[in-house]
Amino acid sequence: MDFKRHIAAGIRAGELTEEEVYAMLALPPNTEMGDFALPCFRLAKSMRKAPALIAEEIKNAYPADDPLVAEVTAVNGYVNFKIDRAFWAKETLAEVLRERERYGASDEGGGRVVCIDYSSVNIAKPFHIGHLSTTVLGSALYKLHKFLGYRPVGINHLGDYGTQFGKLIVAYKRWGSREEIEKGGLRALNALYVRFHKEAEADESLNDEARAYFKKIEDKDEESVALFEWFKQLTLKDVGRIYSLLDVHFDSWAGESFYNDKMQPVIDELREKGLLQESEGAQIVDLAAYDMPPCIILRSDGASLYATRDIAAAVYRKQTYDFYKCLYVVAYQQNLHFRQIFKVLELMGKEWAKDLVHVAYGMVSLEEGAMSTRKGNVVYLEDVIRKCVEKALSIIAEKNPSLENKEQIAETVGVGAVIFGALYNNKIKDITFSYDRVLNFEGETSCYVQYTCARAASVLSKGGAAAAYLVEEVLPQEFELIKRLSEFPSVLKDALDKYEPCFIARYAVDLAQAYNKFYFDCSILNAQEREKNFRLALTEATLVTLKNALGLLGIGVPEKM
Ligand code: ARG
């Protein structure tokens, strides 16, 4: 139940709509004053009255028989609402414990389709720490949309087109062996790629050879296409391992090469609409009027570009899925690229261009420093995950040596730490990944939240599931917890509206902190029967909600830790 919504609906304030009142309702810093407050100062002008008088009137007009509100007061231009705490507690607990793994879910999406383009790895290139954010952000947005009643379509727009495949074929033919590549997978492919660049520095002709091979792929030369497909299979096998560790899934793997035969109609349309211009032999769409460099559609040698493929992909997605929105979870380095292609689509008269959203995020670097694919100093995402799992295992072994299933638990904890570490901050911020920080059991981390879950689970296993409880008096620590619990649905809505899974991560930490305060201040198992049952119910509701929150981020919860 959304208490703020409930109060907003009961307030009569001049011409203000419920939405406007909702937006104005604030949480007073001190709950002694009230649980919600409506400041009336901004209303003084339109209502031509003193704020104090307005507050008084709003107070008098509020329904006196509202069971939820224990007290309404008008103080210094504020209307303060005190919620009936027992009522609030009862309603919230009943809702959480009825809905359980659906608590927080809604059908606001009404089955509308949202395409989400995320992770979008490049074939035969390392899956490195730079791909962490797009992968886990996109996956969280996918789960969140589903939870709120949308129909998400997860798309891995594979980077499977470009001259690098010609380079790889040259390198493979010269220096590679089948066994070595089968065994080494992506890393062995990358080693070849690095070697190519080193050798090409001394021997320019290698680049010509690479271009020739790339052309062969395009002309469907059997041998070259077979090699390319093999590189692709090897890559997908390698990244598949990471996706399954991170619980990440896709509905479509249509990558750049998928659009090979879908660009011509788009190019024709651009030409028909008079948008295409020649410039230094290339075909471009001029965007000077929008303060952007031109969007290049065809190079002077006739080759298509990344942007051409993205324009064709957007058209294809609209035709295929008739999306309500199409999200691109891609680093902010590509801001200009997306502004350009969205503009081109708009100029083509696609009214749905307004439904394309670039969900931009910042860079992740490791404390150890930057990296470069060409030079070969790469931080593989898989190594980061494995290292986190190892560290988690050693921490767990030290803290709780007799714990069963340590390996499995360490995997849940280590993987969770990596995901949470990438999702805890506003997505646009650059972050430096630190193993010690993401695995700090007392910090703002997933292991802190997981540990709180294990604590709650242990309380429940000792106390048994809550029997019927009666809520009479609610202590401040209990009330803080109740408030947090009741906030969850609106946090999810906010996270979806702003494409910010970090709201969910922060919420999980806040809720865990509220639970731990309650746990240390109020005895649960030794309380009087009535209180004990209420507190067990609170414990259960917390566990349910924390699990839902972490689940939406793709993080599991071990029973014990
Ligand atoms: N593969 C690209 C890269 O690694 C990201 C693709 C993002 N999606 C898209 N539709 N452009 O930079």
Coordinates of C-alpha atoms and ligand atoms in Angstrom, one line a residue:
M1 CA 0.0 0.0 0.0
D2 CA 1.3 3.4 -0.9
F3 CA 0.5 5.6 2.1
K4 CA 1.6 8.8 0.5
R5 CA -0.8 8.1 -2.4
H6 CA -3.6 7.4 0.1
I7 CA -3.1 10.7 1.8
A8 CA -2.7 12.6 -1.4
A9 CA -6.1 11.2 -2.5
G10 CA -7.7 12.5 0.7
I11 CA -6.4 16.0 0.5
R12 CA -8.4 18.9 -0.9
A13 CA -6.2 21.8 -1.7
G14 CA -7.6 24.4 -4.0
E15 CA -7.1 23.5 -7.6
L16 CA -4.3 21.1 -7.0
T17 CA -4.6 17.7 -8.6
E18 CA -3.8 14.5 -6.7
E19 CA -0.6 14.1 -8.6
E20 CA 0.6 17.6 -7.6
V21 CA -0.3 17.0 -4.0
Y22 CA 1.5 13.7 -4.2
A23 CA 4.6 15.4 -5.4
M24 CA 4.5 18.0 -2.7
L25 CA 4.0 15.6 0.2
A26 CA 7.3 15.4 2.1
L27 CA 8.7 13.2 4.8
P28 CA 9.5 15.4 7.8
P29 CA 13.0 15.0 9.2
N30 CA 11.5 14.1 12.6
T31 CA 8.7 11.6 12.9
E32 CA 7.6 13.3 16.1
M33 CA 6.1 16.0 13.9
G34 CA 4.3 13.6 11.6
D35 CA 4.9 10.9 9.0
F36 CA 4.0 13.1 6.1
A37 CA 3.8 16.9 5.8
L38 CA 2.3 19.2 3.2
P39 CA 4.0 22.6 3.0
C40 CA 1.5 25.3 2.0
F41 CA 3.9 28.2 1.2
R42 CA 3.8 27.7 -2.5
L43 CA 0.0 27.7 -2.5
A44 CA -0.2 31.2 -0.9
K45 CA 0.0 33.0 -4.1
S46 CA -2.5 31.1 -6.2
M47 CA -5.0 30.8 -3.2
R48 CA -4.4 34.4 -2.0
K49 CA -4.3 33.4 1.6
A50 CA -1.6 33.1 4.3
P51 CA 0.0 29.7 4.4
A52 CA -1.1 29.2 8.0
L53 CA -4.7 29.7 7.0
I54 CA -4.4 27.4 4.0
A55 CA -3.0 24.7 6.3
E56 CA -5.8 25.1 8.7
E57 CA -8.4 24.7 5.9
I58 CA -6.7 21.7 4.4
K59 CA -6.6 20.1 7.8
N60 CA -10.3 20.7 8.4
A61 CA -11.3 19.3 5.0
Y62 CA -9.4 16.1 5.4
P63 CA -11.8 13.1 6.0
A64 CA -12.1 12.7 9.7
D65 CA -13.0 9.0 9.4
D66 CA -9.8 7.9 7.6
P67 CA -8.7 4.7 9.5
L68 CA -5.2 5.2 8.4
V69 CA -4.6 8.6 9.7
A70 CA -4.4 9.0 13.5
E71 CA -3.9 12.7 13.6
V72 CA -3.9 15.8 11.3
T73 CA -2.4 19.0 12.6
A74 CA -1.7 22.4 11.1
V75 CA 1.5 23.9 12.3
N76 CA 3.3 27.0 10.9
G77 CA 2.0 26.6 7.4
Y78 CA 2.4 22.8 7.3
V79 CA -0.2 20.2 7.4
N80 CA 1.2 17.2 9.3
F81 CA -0.2 13.8 9.1
K82 CA 0.4 11.1 11.6
I83 CA -0.3 7.6 10.4
D84 CA -2.0 5.1 12.6
R85 CA 1.1 3.0 13.1
A86 CA -0.6 -0.2 14.0
F87 CA -2.8 0.1 11.0
W88 CA 0.1 0.9 8.7
A89 CA 2.1 -2.1 10.2
K90 CA -0.8 -4.5 9.8
E91 CA -1.6 -3.5 6.2
T92 CA 2.0 -3.6 5.1
L93 CA 2.8 -6.9 6.7
A94 CA -0.4 -8.5 5.3
E95 CA 0.5 -7.3 1.8
V96 CA 4.1 -8.4 1.9
L97 CA 3.3 -11.8 3.3
R98 CA 0.4 -12.3 0.9
E99 CA 2.3 -11.3 -2.2
R100 CA 5.7 -12.8 -1.2
E101 CA 7.9 -13.2 -4.3
R102 CA 5.5 -11.0 -6.1
Y103 CA 5.7 -8.2 -3.5
G104 CA 6.5 -5.0 -5.3
A105 CA 5.3 -6.3 -8.7
S106 CA 2.6 -4.5 -10.6
D107 CA 0.9 -4.5 -14.0
E108 CA 1.6 -0.9 -14.8
G109 CA 3.4 -2.1 -18.0
G110 CA 0.2 -3.6 -19.2
G111 CA 2.1 -6.0 -21.4
R112 CA 3.8 -3.3 -23.5
V113 CA 7.0 -4.3 -25.2
V114 CA 10.3 -2.8 -24.2
C115 CA 13.3 -3.8 -26.3
I116 CA 16.5 -3.7 -24.2
D117 CA 19.8 -3.7 -26.1
Y118 CA 22.5 -4.7 -23.6
S119 CA 25.8 -6.4 -23.2
S120 CA 26.2 -6.5 -27.0
V121 CA 29.6 -8.1 -27.0
N122 CA 32.1 -8.1 -29.8
I123 CA 32.9 -11.4 -31.4
A124 CA 36.5 -12.6 -30.9
K125 CA 37.2 -9.7 -28.6
P126 CA 37.7 -10.1 -24.9
F127 CA 34.7 -9.8 -22.6
H128 CA 36.3 -7.5 -20.2
I129 CA 35.5 -5.4 -17.2
G130 CA 34.3 -2.6 -19.5
H131 CA 31.3 -4.8 -20.4
L132 CA 30.3 -5.3 -16.8
S133 CA 27.9 -2.3 -16.5
T134 CA 26.0 -2.8 -19.7
T135 CA 25.5 -6.5 -18.8
V136 CA 24.3 -6.1 -15.3
L137 CA 22.4 -2.8 -15.8
G138 CA 20.6 -4.2 -18.8
S139 CA 19.8 -7.4 -17.1
A140 CA 18.4 -5.6 -14.0
L141 CA 16.3 -3.4 -16.2
Y142 CA 15.1 -6.5 -18.0
K143 CA 14.0 -8.1 -14.8
L144 CA 12.5 -4.9 -13.4
H145 CA 10.4 -4.3 -16.5
K146 CA 9.1 -7.8 -16.4
F147 CA 8.3 -7.4 -12.7
L148 CA 6.3 -4.3 -13.4
G149 CA 4.2 -5.9 -16.1
Y150 CA 6.1 -5.0 -19.3
R151 CA 7.2 -7.5 -21.9
P152 CA 10.9 -7.0 -22.2
V153 CA 12.9 -8.3 -25.2
G154 CA 16.5 -8.7 -24.3
I155 CA 18.8 -8.1 -27.3
N156 CA 22.5 -8.9 -27.6
H157 CA 23.4 -6.7 -30.6
L158 CA 26.6 -8.7 -31.3
G159 CA 29.6 -6.9 -32.8
D160 CA 30.0 -9.6 -35.5
Y161 CA 30.9 -7.4 -38.4
G162 CA 34.0 -5.5 -39.3
T163 CA 37.6 -5.6 -40.6
Q164 CA 38.8 -7.2 -37.4
F165 CA 37.6 -10.6 -38.7
G166 CA 39.9 -10.2 -41.7
K167 CA 42.8 -9.5 -39.4
L168 CA 41.9 -12.6 -37.3
I169 CA 41.8 -14.8 -40.3
V170 CA 45.2 -13.6 -41.5
A171 CA 46.7 -14.1 -38.0
Y172 CA 45.1 -17.5 -37.6
K173 CA 46.4 -18.7 -40.9
R174 CA 49.9 -17.5 -40.2
W175 CA 50.4 -18.2 -36.6
G176 CA 47.5 -20.1 -35.2
S177 CA 46.5 -23.7 -34.7
R178 CA 43.1 -25.2 -34.3
E179 CA 43.9 -27.1 -31.1
E180 CA 45.3 -24.0 -29.5
I181 CA 42.3 -21.9 -30.3
E182 CA 39.8 -24.7 -29.3
K183 CA 41.5 -24.9 -26.0
G184 CA 42.2 -21.2 -25.3
G185 CA 38.9 -19.8 -26.6
L186 CA 38.5 -16.1 -26.6
R187 CA 41.9 -15.5 -24.9
A188 CA 43.7 -17.4 -27.6
L189 CA 41.8 -15.4 -30.3
N190 CA 42.7 -12.2 -28.6
A191 CA 46.4 -13.2 -28.5
L192 CA 46.2 -13.6 -32.3
Y193 CA 44.6 -10.2 -32.6
V194 CA 47.3 -8.6 -30.5
R195 CA 50.0 -10.4 -32.5
F196 CA 48.5 -9.1 -35.8
H197 CA 48.7 -5.5 -34.6
K198 CA 52.3 -6.0 -33.6
E199 CA 53.4 -7.6 -36.8
A200 CA 51.4 -5.1 -38.9
E201 CA 53.4 -2.3 -37.5
A202 CA 56.4 -3.7 -39.3
D203 CA 54.6 -5.1 -42.3
E204 CA 51.9 -2.8 -43.8
S205 CA 50.9 -5.5 -46.4
L206 CA 49.2 -7.5 -43.6
N207 CA 46.5 -4.9 -43.4
D208 CA 45.8 -5.2 -47.1
E209 CA 45.6 -9.0 -46.7
A210 CA 43.2 -8.5 -43.9
R211 CA 40.9 -6.3 -45.9
A212 CA 40.9 -8.9 -48.7
Y213 CA 39.8 -11.6 -46.3
F214 CA 37.1 -9.4 -44.9
K215 CA 35.9 -8.8 -48.4
K216 CA 35.9 -12.6 -48.8
I217 CA 33.6 -13.0 -45.8
E218 CA 31.3 -10.5 -47.4
D219 CA 31.3 -12.3 -50.7
K220 CA 30.5 -15.5 -48.9
D221 CA 33.7 -17.3 -49.6
E222 CA 33.2 -20.7 -48.0
E223 CA 36.4 -21.0 -46.1
S224 CA 36.4 -17.5 -44.7
V225 CA 32.8 -17.7 -43.6
A226 CA 33.5 -21.0 -41.9
L227 CA 36.3 -19.5 -40.0
F228 CA 34.2 -16.5 -39.0
E229 CA 31.4 -18.7 -37.8
W230 CA 33.9 -20.7 -35.8
F231 CA 35.2 -17.6 -34.1
K232 CA 31.6 -16.7 -33.4
Q233 CA 30.8 -20.0 -31.8
L234 CA 33.9 -19.9 -29.7
T235 CA 33.1 -16.5 -28.4
L236 CA 29.5 -17.3 -27.6
K237 CA 30.6 -20.4 -25.7
D238 CA 33.0 -18.3 -23.6
V239 CA 30.6 -15.5 -22.9
G240 CA 27.8 -17.9 -22.2
R241 CA 29.7 -19.2 -19.2
I242 CA 29.8 -15.6 -17.8
Y243 CA 26.1 -15.0 -18.6
S244 CA 25.1 -18.1 -16.7
L245 CA 27.2 -17.1 -13.7
L246 CA 25.6 -13.6 -13.7
D247 CA 22.1 -15.0 -14.5
V248 CA 21.8 -12.9 -17.6
H249 CA 19.6 -13.9 -20.5
F250 CA 18.7 -12.7 -24.0
D251 CA 15.7 -13.3 -26.3
S252 CA 17.6 -12.3 -29.4
W253 CA 21.2 -12.5 -30.6
A254 CA 20.7 -10.6 -33.8
G255 CA 24.0 -8.7 -34.2
E256 CA 25.4 -6.3 -36.7
S257 CA 25.8 -8.9 -39.4
F258 CA 22.1 -9.8 -39.1
Y259 CA 21.4 -6.4 -40.8
N260 CA 23.6 -7.1 -43.9
D261 CA 20.5 -7.5 -46.1
K262 CA 18.3 -5.1 -44.2
M263 CA 20.2 -1.8 -44.9
Q264 CA 19.5 -1.3 -48.5
P265 CA 15.8 -0.5 -48.0
V266 CA 16.8 2.0 -45.4
I267 CA 19.4 3.6 -47.6
D268 CA 16.8 3.8 -50.4
E269 CA 14.4 5.5 -48.1
L270 CA 17.0 8.0 -47.0
R271 CA 17.7 8.8 -50.6
E272 CA 14.0 9.1 -51.5
K273 CA 13.4 11.4 -48.7
G274 CA 16.3 13.6 -49.9
L275 CA 18.3 13.1 -46.7
L276 CA 21.4 11.6 -48.3
Q277 CA 24.2 13.8 -49.5
E278 CA 27.5 13.1 -51.1
S279 CA 30.6 14.3 -49.2
E280 CA 34.1 13.4 -50.2
G281 CA 32.7 10.3 -51.9
A282 CA 30.8 9.2 -48.9
Q283 CA 27.1 9.2 -48.4
I284 CA 26.0 11.2 -45.4
V285 CA 23.1 12.8 -43.6
D286 CA 24.0 16.3 -42.8
L287 CA 23.2 17.2 -39.2
A288 CA 24.8 20.6 -38.9
A289 CA 21.4 22.2 -38.2
Y290 CA 21.3 20.1 -35.0
D291 CA 24.9 20.9 -34.0
M292 CA 26.2 17.5 -34.8
P293 CA 28.7 16.2 -37.3
P294 CA 27.2 14.4 -40.2
C295 CA 26.0 10.8 -39.8
I296 CA 28.0 8.7 -42.3
I297 CA 25.8 6.1 -44.0
L298 CA 28.1 4.7 -46.6
R299 CA 31.9 5.1 -46.8
S300 CA 33.4 6.1 -50.1
D301 CA 34.2 2.5 -50.9
G302 CA 30.5 1.7 -50.5
A303 CA 30.9 -0.1 -47.1
S304 CA 28.2 0.4 -44.5
L305 CA 29.0 1.6 -41.0
Y306 CA 28.0 0.9 -37.4
A307 CA 25.4 3.7 -37.6
T308 CA 23.9 2.3 -40.8
R309 CA 23.4 -1.0 -39.0
D310 CA 21.9 0.7 -36.0
I311 CA 19.4 2.6 -38.1
A312 CA 18.4 -0.6 -39.9
A313 CA 18.2 -2.4 -36.5
A314 CA 15.9 0.2 -35.0
V315 CA 13.5 -0.1 -38.0
Y316 CA 13.7 -3.8 -37.8
R317 CA 12.9 -3.8 -34.1
K318 CA 9.9 -1.5 -34.5
Q319 CA 8.6 -3.8 -37.3
T320 CA 9.2 -7.0 -35.4
Y321 CA 8.3 -6.1 -31.9
D322 CA 6.2 -2.9 -32.2
F323 CA 8.0 -1.7 -29.1
Y324 CA 6.6 0.9 -26.7
K325 CA 10.2 1.8 -25.9
C326 CA 13.6 0.7 -27.1
L327 CA 16.5 1.1 -24.7
Y328 CA 20.2 1.0 -25.5
V329 CA 22.3 0.3 -22.5
V330 CA 25.6 1.6 -23.9
A331 CA 28.5 3.6 -22.4
Y332 CA 28.4 7.4 -22.6
Q333 CA 31.3 7.4 -25.0
Q334 CA 28.6 6.6 -27.6
N335 CA 26.4 9.6 -26.7
L336 CA 27.0 11.3 -30.0
H337 CA 26.4 8.1 -32.0
F338 CA 22.9 7.6 -30.5
R339 CA 22.0 11.3 -30.8
Q340 CA 22.9 11.1 -34.5
I341 CA 21.0 7.9 -35.3
F342 CA 17.9 9.0 -33.3
K343 CA 17.9 12.3 -35.2
V344 CA 18.3 10.5 -38.6
L345 CA 15.3 8.3 -37.7
E346 CA 13.3 11.3 -36.7
L347 CA 14.2 13.1 -40.0
M348 CA 13.0 10.0 -41.8
G349 CA 9.7 10.7 -40.3
K350 CA 9.6 7.8 -37.8
E351 CA 7.4 9.2 -35.1
W352 CA 8.6 6.4 -32.8
A353 CA 12.1 7.8 -32.8
K354 CA 11.0 9.6 -29.6
D355 CA 10.7 6.2 -28.0
L356 CA 14.4 5.3 -28.4
V357 CA 16.4 5.9 -25.2
H358 CA 20.1 5.8 -24.8
V359 CA 20.6 4.6 -21.2
A360 CA 24.2 5.8 -20.9
Y361 CA 26.5 4.7 -18.1
G362 CA 30.0 5.6 -16.9
M363 CA 33.2 3.7 -17.0
V364 CA 34.4 0.9 -14.7
S365 CA 38.1 0.6 -14.1
L366 CA 40.0 -1.6 -11.9
E367 CA 42.3 -0.1 -9.2
E368 CA 45.2 -1.6 -11.2
G369 CA 44.6 0.8 -14.1
A370 CA 43.5 1.2 -17.6
M371 CA 43.7 -1.3 -20.4
S372 CA 43.8 -1.5 -24.2
T373 CA 42.5 -4.4 -26.3
R374 CA 45.1 -3.9 -29.0
K375 CA 48.1 -4.0 -26.7
G376 CA 46.7 -7.0 -24.9
N377 CA 46.6 -5.7 -21.3
V378 CA 43.0 -6.7 -20.7
V379 CA 41.1 -7.3 -17.5
Y380 CA 38.8 -10.2 -18.3
L381 CA 35.5 -10.0 -16.6
E382 CA 35.6 -13.7 -15.9
D383 CA 38.9 -13.2 -13.9
V384 CA 37.3 -10.5 -11.8
I385 CA 34.4 -12.7 -11.0
R386 CA 36.6 -15.7 -10.2
K387 CA 38.8 -13.6 -8.0
C388 CA 35.8 -12.3 -6.1
V389 CA 34.5 -15.8 -5.6
E390 CA 37.8 -16.9 -4.3
K391 CA 38.1 -14.0 -1.9
A392 CA 34.5 -14.6 -0.7
L393 CA 35.4 -18.3 -0.1
S394 CA 38.4 -17.3 2.1
I395 CA 36.4 -14.8 4.1
I396 CA 33.6 -17.3 4.7
A397 CA 36.1 -20.1 5.6
E398 CA 37.6 -17.8 8.1
K399 CA 34.3 -16.5 9.6
N400 CA 32.3 -19.7 9.6
P401 CA 34.6 -22.7 9.1
S402 CA 31.9 -25.3 9.8
L403 CA 29.5 -23.9 7.1
E404 CA 28.3 -26.6 4.6
N405 CA 28.3 -25.9 0.9
K406 CA 31.0 -23.2 1.2
E407 CA 31.9 -23.3 -2.5
Q408 CA 28.4 -22.7 -3.6
I409 CA 27.7 -20.0 -1.1
A410 CA 31.0 -18.3 -2.0
E411 CA 29.9 -18.3 -5.6
T412 CA 26.6 -16.6 -4.8
V413 CA 28.4 -14.1 -2.6
G414 CA 31.3 -13.4 -5.0
V415 CA 29.1 -13.0 -8.1
G416 CA 26.7 -10.8 -6.1
A417 CA 29.6 -8.6 -5.0
V418 CA 30.6 -8.0 -8.6
I419 CA 27.1 -7.2 -9.7
F420 CA 26.3 -5.0 -6.7
G421 CA 29.6 -3.2 -7.0
A422 CA 28.6 -2.1 -10.5
L423 CA 25.1 -1.2 -9.7
Y424 CA 25.4 0.7 -6.4
N425 CA 26.1 4.1 -7.9
N426 CA 24.2 6.2 -10.3
K427 CA 24.9 4.7 -13.6
I428 CA 26.5 7.7 -15.2
K429 CA 29.3 7.9 -12.7
D430 CA 32.7 6.4 -13.5
I431 CA 33.6 3.9 -10.9
T432 CA 36.8 2.2 -9.8
F433 CA 36.3 -1.4 -8.8
S434 CA 37.9 -2.5 -5.6
Y435 CA 37.7 -6.1 -4.3
D436 CA 38.0 -5.1 -0.7
R437 CA 35.2 -2.6 -1.0
V438 CA 32.7 -4.9 -2.7
L439 CA 33.4 -7.7 -0.3
N440 CA 33.2 -5.6 2.9
F441 CA 30.6 -7.4 5.1
E442 CA 30.0 -4.2 7.0
G443 CA 29.8 -1.9 4.0
E444 CA 27.1 -0.9 1.5
T445 CA 27.5 -4.2 -0.2
S446 CA 25.5 -7.2 -1.4
C447 CA 27.2 -9.4 1.2
Y448 CA 26.0 -7.1 3.9
V449 CA 22.5 -7.6 2.6
Q450 CA 22.9 -11.3 2.1
Y451 CA 24.3 -11.6 5.6
T452 CA 21.2 -9.8 6.9
C453 CA 19.0 -12.3 5.0
A454 CA 20.9 -15.2 6.5
R455 CA 20.4 -13.6 9.9
A456 CA 16.6 -13.2 9.3
A457 CA 16.4 -16.8 8.0
S458 CA 18.1 -18.1 11.1
V459 CA 15.7 -16.1 13.4
L460 CA 12.8 -17.7 11.4
S461 CA 14.2 -21.2 11.7
K462 CA 14.5 -20.8 15.4
G463 CA 11.2 -19.0 16.0
G464 CA 9.1 -20.8 13.4
A465 CA 6.9 -19.1 10.9
A466 CA 4.9 -16.2 12.4
A467 CA 1.7 -17.3 13.9
A468 CA -1.3 -15.0 13.8
Y469 CA -0.1 -11.7 15.1
L470 CA -1.9 -8.8 16.5
V471 CA -0.4 -5.3 16.2
E472 CA -1.0 -3.0 19.1
E473 CA 1.9 -0.8 19.9
V474 CA 4.6 -0.2 17.4
L475 CA 8.1 0.8 18.6
P476 CA 10.1 3.4 16.6
Q477 CA 12.6 0.7 15.4
E478 CA 9.7 -1.4 14.2
F479 CA 8.0 1.5 12.6
E480 CA 11.2 2.5 10.7
L481 CA 11.3 -1.0 9.3
I482 CA 7.6 -1.0 8.4
K483 CA 8.0 2.3 6.6
R484 CA 10.9 0.9 4.6
L485 CA 9.0 -2.2 3.7
S486 CA 6.0 -0.2 2.5
E487 CA 8.3 1.9 0.3
F488 CA 9.5 -0.9 -1.9
P489 CA 6.8 -0.7 -4.7
S490 CA 7.4 3.0 -5.2
V491 CA 11.2 2.5 -5.2
L492 CA 10.8 0.0 -8.0
K493 CA 8.6 2.4 -10.0
D494 CA 11.2 5.2 -9.6
A495 CA 14.0 2.9 -10.6
L496 CA 12.2 2.0 -13.8
D497 CA 11.2 5.5 -14.6
K498 CA 14.7 6.8 -14.3
Y499 CA 16.4 3.6 -15.5
E500 CA 18.4 3.4 -12.2
P501 CA 18.8 0.0 -10.7
C502 CA 21.0 1.7 -8.1
F503 CA 17.8 2.8 -6.4
I504 CA 17.0 -0.9 -5.7
A505 CA 20.6 -1.6 -4.5
R506 CA 20.5 1.4 -2.1
Y507 CA 17.1 0.4 -0.9
A508 CA 18.3 -3.1 -0.1
V509 CA 21.1 -1.6 2.0
D510 CA 18.7 0.8 3.8
L511 CA 16.2 -2.0 4.5
A512 CA 19.0 -4.3 5.8
Q513 CA 20.2 -1.5 8.1
A514 CA 16.7 -0.9 9.4
Y515 CA 16.4 -4.6 10.1
N516 CA 19.7 -4.8 11.9
K517 CA 18.8 -1.8 14.1
F518 CA 15.5 -3.5 14.9
Y519 CA 17.3 -6.8 15.5
F520 CA 19.8 -5.4 18.0
D521 CA 17.3 -3.1 19.8
C522 CA 14.3 -5.4 20.1
S523 CA 14.5 -8.9 21.3
I524 CA 12.5 -11.2 19.0
L525 CA 12.7 -14.8 20.2
N526 CA 12.6 -13.9 23.9
A527 CA 9.7 -11.4 23.6
Q528 CA 6.2 -11.9 24.9
E529 CA 4.2 -14.2 22.7
R530 CA 2.2 -11.4 21.0
E531 CA 5.3 -9.2 20.3
K532 CA 7.3 -12.2 19.3
N533 CA 4.8 -13.1 16.6
F534 CA 4.7 -9.6 15.3
R535 CA 8.5 -9.4 15.2
L536 CA 8.7 -12.8 13.5
A537 CA 6.3 -11.5 10.9
L538 CA 8.4 -8.4 10.5
T539 CA 11.5 -10.6 10.1
E540 CA 9.8 -12.7 7.4
A541 CA 8.5 -9.7 5.5
T542 CA 12.1 -8.2 5.5
L543 CA 13.5 -11.5 4.2
V544 CA 10.9 -11.6 1.4
T545 CA 11.5 -8.0 0.4
L546 CA 15.3 -8.2 0.5
K547 CA 15.2 -11.4 -1.6
N548 CA 13.0 -9.7 -4.2
A549 CA 15.2 -6.6 -4.3
L550 CA 18.4 -8.6 -4.8
G551 CA 16.7 -11.0 -7.2
L552 CA 15.8 -8.0 -9.5
L553 CA 19.5 -7.2 -9.6
G554 CA 20.4 -10.8 -10.5
I555 CA 21.8 -11.7 -7.0
G556 CA 20.9 -14.8 -5.1
V557 CA 20.5 -15.2 -1.4
P558 CA 22.1 -18.2 0.5
E559 CA 20.1 -19.7 3.3
K560 CA 23.1 -19.7 5.6
M561 CA 26.3 -17.7 5.6
Ligands
ARG1 N1 29.3 -3.7 -29.6 C1 29.3 -2.4 -29.3 C2 30.5 -2.0 -28.4 O1 31.1 -2.8 -27.8 C3 28.0 -2.0 -28.5 C4 26.8 -2.1 -29.2 C5 25.6 -1.4 -28.5 N2 24.4 -1.6 -29.2 C6 24.1 -0.9 -30.3 N3 22.9 -1.2 -30.9 N4 24.9 -0.1 -30.9 O2 30.8 -0.8 -28.4

